[in-house]
Amino acid sequence: MATKPVKLLGFWDSPYVNRVQFALNLKSIDHEFIEENILSKSELLLRSNPVQKKIPVLIHGDEPICESLNIVQYIDEVWTDGPSILPSHPRDRAMSRFWAAYIDEKWLPLLWEVYEAKEEDSRTTLLEKVREGLVLLEAAFVKCSKGKAFFGGDSIGYLDIALGGCLGWLKGIEKLASVKLLDETKTPALLGWAETFCSNEAAKNVVPEPEKLNKCLKEFQAQAAAATK
């Protein structure tokens, strides 16, 4: 089963797509990356994910797998030769999934709201909420890592991938708003983790550069606005 060809439908700046790229790199899985146009979705994407019509989609052989963390779990279960992504202990797996759900449902949406905020007061309030979330994730890192380099211990794991996918956007906001969201005072462990994660072979050519990300976002917003006129 693991020998079937692998394709990934996505866009380079998507945190959800980046997660899948991390997992593929960790497992050293050869794959074809097919870049999508978000404003003009391909027939392949619409056929592969007819319910949500979203990236990422992993196509393994002829079978499409959707949703970033669902794909990460699939990769871990199918390609068992590489390093394990999900923790081996049920309690640790449950904790990783809990915090991954927190990131997707509570924290990551705040980043989108910061980018979309038009008023300075609104952006300031949102940035404080982002910081509060990072303090919670700092505590989670200390507990999960048990003094090691990653949430997953000695190597990148499920929760590293979940949060690591957001680092490009987090750095983009820091650059855009001229603020530091990860700092040595409130989130020293998470700051060190982010540096270690981004320098890892699985991530260093995947995490988007903040300048490129912000430029691309402005272009996308302009194109989206023009399309609605």
XYZ file of C-alpha atoms in Angstrom:
229
model
C 0.000 0.000 0.000
C 2.799 2.446 0.897
C 4.369 1.981 -2.551
C 1.509 3.652 -4.443
C 2.260 7.095 -5.956
C 1.566 10.089 -3.736
C 0.324 13.534 -4.781
C -0.347 16.542 -2.569
C -2.762 19.241 -3.694
C -2.071 22.514 -1.931
C -0.638 26.010 -1.846
C 2.778 26.894 -0.475
C 1.594 29.331 2.203
C -1.232 27.256 3.704
C -0.532 26.209 7.312
C -2.696 23.150 6.711
C -0.708 22.137 3.642
C 2.564 22.828 5.458
C 1.547 20.279 8.100
C 1.241 17.575 5.490
C 4.561 18.592 3.946
C 6.256 18.235 7.348
C 4.838 14.733 7.762
C 5.841 13.666 4.246
C 9.359 14.975 4.828
C 9.659 13.275 8.209
C 8.766 9.947 6.625
C 10.966 10.632 3.535
C 7.993 9.994 1.236
C 8.489 10.795 -2.445
C 5.529 12.798 -3.694
C 4.358 15.210 -6.349
C 3.274 18.634 -5.128
C 0.493 20.106 -7.252
C -0.002 23.791 -6.497
C -3.585 24.992 -6.545
C -5.028 28.385 -7.422
C -7.311 29.188 -4.497
C -9.392 31.614 -6.567
C -9.796 29.131 -9.404
C -9.870 25.606 -8.001
C -8.854 22.775 -10.286
C -11.155 20.016 -11.424
C -8.832 17.563 -9.687
C -9.312 19.332 -6.344
C -13.092 19.589 -6.741
C -13.275 15.921 -7.685
C -10.949 14.832 -4.879
C -12.655 16.843 -2.136
C -16.233 17.402 -3.337
C -17.593 18.013 0.171
C -15.340 20.852 1.379
C -13.553 21.757 -1.868
C -10.471 22.703 0.175
C -6.755 21.995 0.348
C -4.846 20.017 1.386
C -5.731 16.770 -0.312
C -3.354 13.823 -0.309
C -3.943 11.449 -3.201
C -2.451 8.025 -2.444
C -2.784 5.918 -5.534
C -6.336 6.791 -6.554
C -7.620 7.468 -3.032
C -7.979 11.075 -1.810
C -7.473 11.819 1.886
C -8.663 15.209 3.189
C -8.134 17.466 6.238
C -4.585 18.252 7.339
C -4.377 16.452 10.683
C -6.404 13.551 9.352
C -3.832 13.254 6.563
C -0.958 13.423 9.076
C -2.460 10.529 11.034
C -2.990 8.579 7.811
C 0.654 9.080 6.825
C 1.805 7.894 10.240
C -0.324 4.753 10.052
C 0.541 3.793 6.470
C 4.273 4.585 6.410
C 5.405 2.798 9.547
C 9.109 2.576 8.648
C 9.875 6.204 9.405
C 9.802 7.959 12.785
C 6.484 7.735 14.603
C 4.447 10.958 14.570
C 1.677 10.139 17.019
C 2.701 9.344 20.616
C 2.704 5.669 21.540
C 0.857 6.065 24.844
C -2.954 6.571 24.621
C -2.852 9.364 27.242
C -0.174 11.252 25.302
C -2.091 10.782 22.037
C -5.238 12.136 23.666
C -3.370 15.169 24.993
C -1.802 15.867 21.587
C -5.190 15.709 19.894
C -6.719 17.967 22.539
C -4.137 20.698 21.989
C -4.240 20.291 18.221
C -8.006 20.851 18.385
C -7.419 23.937 20.551
C -5.033 25.324 17.950
C -7.451 24.795 15.063
C -10.657 25.781 16.812
C -9.555 28.577 19.155
C -6.076 29.927 18.467
C -5.386 29.790 14.728
C -8.633 31.668 13.866
C -7.244 34.585 15.904
C -4.344 34.877 13.443
C -6.785 35.216 10.555
C -8.686 37.881 12.497
C -5.490 39.854 13.121
C -4.767 39.957 9.392
C -8.324 41.040 8.651
C -8.584 43.673 11.417
C -9.078 47.179 10.048
C -8.968 49.146 13.321
C -5.819 49.438 15.448
C -7.731 48.916 18.708
C -9.279 45.727 17.366
C -5.900 44.428 16.223
C -4.332 45.212 19.600
C -7.074 43.262 21.399
C -6.651 40.308 19.073
C -2.865 40.310 19.477
C -3.307 40.091 23.240
C -5.574 37.069 22.771
C -2.916 35.481 20.537
C -0.349 36.039 23.297
C -2.680 34.510 25.902
C -3.037 31.435 23.716
C 0.729 31.165 23.345
C 1.121 31.203 27.135
C -1.258 28.232 27.307
C 0.714 26.469 24.582
C 3.944 27.236 26.466
C 2.594 25.315 29.440
C 1.481 22.481 27.157
C 4.953 22.308 25.624
C 6.652 22.084 29.020
C 4.324 19.248 30.011
C 4.401 17.311 26.728
C 8.102 17.682 25.911
C 9.304 16.528 29.336
C 12.390 18.724 28.972
C 13.221 17.634 25.432
C 13.365 19.590 22.174
C 9.896 18.917 20.793
C 6.324 18.390 21.922
C 6.932 14.840 20.700
C 10.094 14.461 22.789
C 13.355 13.852 20.942
C 11.763 14.165 17.498
C 8.974 16.094 15.790
C 5.549 14.703 16.633
C 1.866 15.301 15.994
C 1.516 18.465 18.062
C 4.776 19.890 16.695
C 3.295 19.514 13.228
C -0.040 21.035 14.264
C 1.540 24.179 15.719
C 4.518 24.240 13.355
C 2.168 24.803 10.434
C 1.220 28.152 12.000
C 4.753 29.508 12.446
C 4.975 31.208 9.060
C 1.772 33.130 9.731
C 2.812 33.946 13.293
C 6.095 35.397 12.042
C 4.198 37.233 9.306
C 2.031 38.944 11.927
C 5.093 39.855 13.981
C 6.580 41.492 10.891
C 3.310 43.162 9.837
C 2.443 44.581 13.266
C 6.035 45.155 14.459
C 5.467 43.062 17.592
C 7.039 40.050 19.271
C 4.529 37.334 20.052
C 7.049 34.663 21.010
C 9.481 36.138 23.531
C 11.926 35.123 26.231
C 9.784 36.573 29.022
C 6.432 34.836 28.629
C 7.151 31.978 26.233
C 10.867 31.117 26.473
C 10.429 27.378 25.915
C 8.145 27.902 22.935
C 10.545 30.447 21.451
C 13.362 27.907 21.610
C 11.093 25.219 20.205
C 10.137 27.395 17.222
C 13.785 28.019 16.349
C 14.623 24.323 16.648
C 11.568 23.289 14.638
C 12.226 25.716 11.772
C 15.840 24.536 11.472
C 14.833 20.861 11.247
C 15.288 19.238 7.817
C 11.579 18.400 7.642
C 10.559 22.043 8.098
C 13.267 24.492 7.072
C 12.327 24.641 3.382
C 8.600 24.519 4.096
C 7.810 27.230 6.671
C 6.952 30.349 4.603
C 9.146 33.439 4.856
C 7.128 36.244 6.523
C 7.928 38.891 3.905
C 6.877 36.630 1.041
C 3.794 35.554 2.957
C 2.605 39.093 3.664
C 3.209 40.168 0.056
C 1.267 37.173 -1.227
C -1.605 37.862 1.174
C -1.930 41.461 -0.018
C -1.995 40.290 -3.624
C -4.593 37.631 -2.806
C -6.814 40.152 -0.982
C -6.603 42.519 -3.948
C -7.498 39.740 -6.392
C -10.378 38.543 -4.205
C -11.729 42.090 -3.911
C -11.506 42.595 -7.682
C -13.315 39.302 -8.286
C -16.324 40.460 -6.239
C -16.791 43.692 -8.220
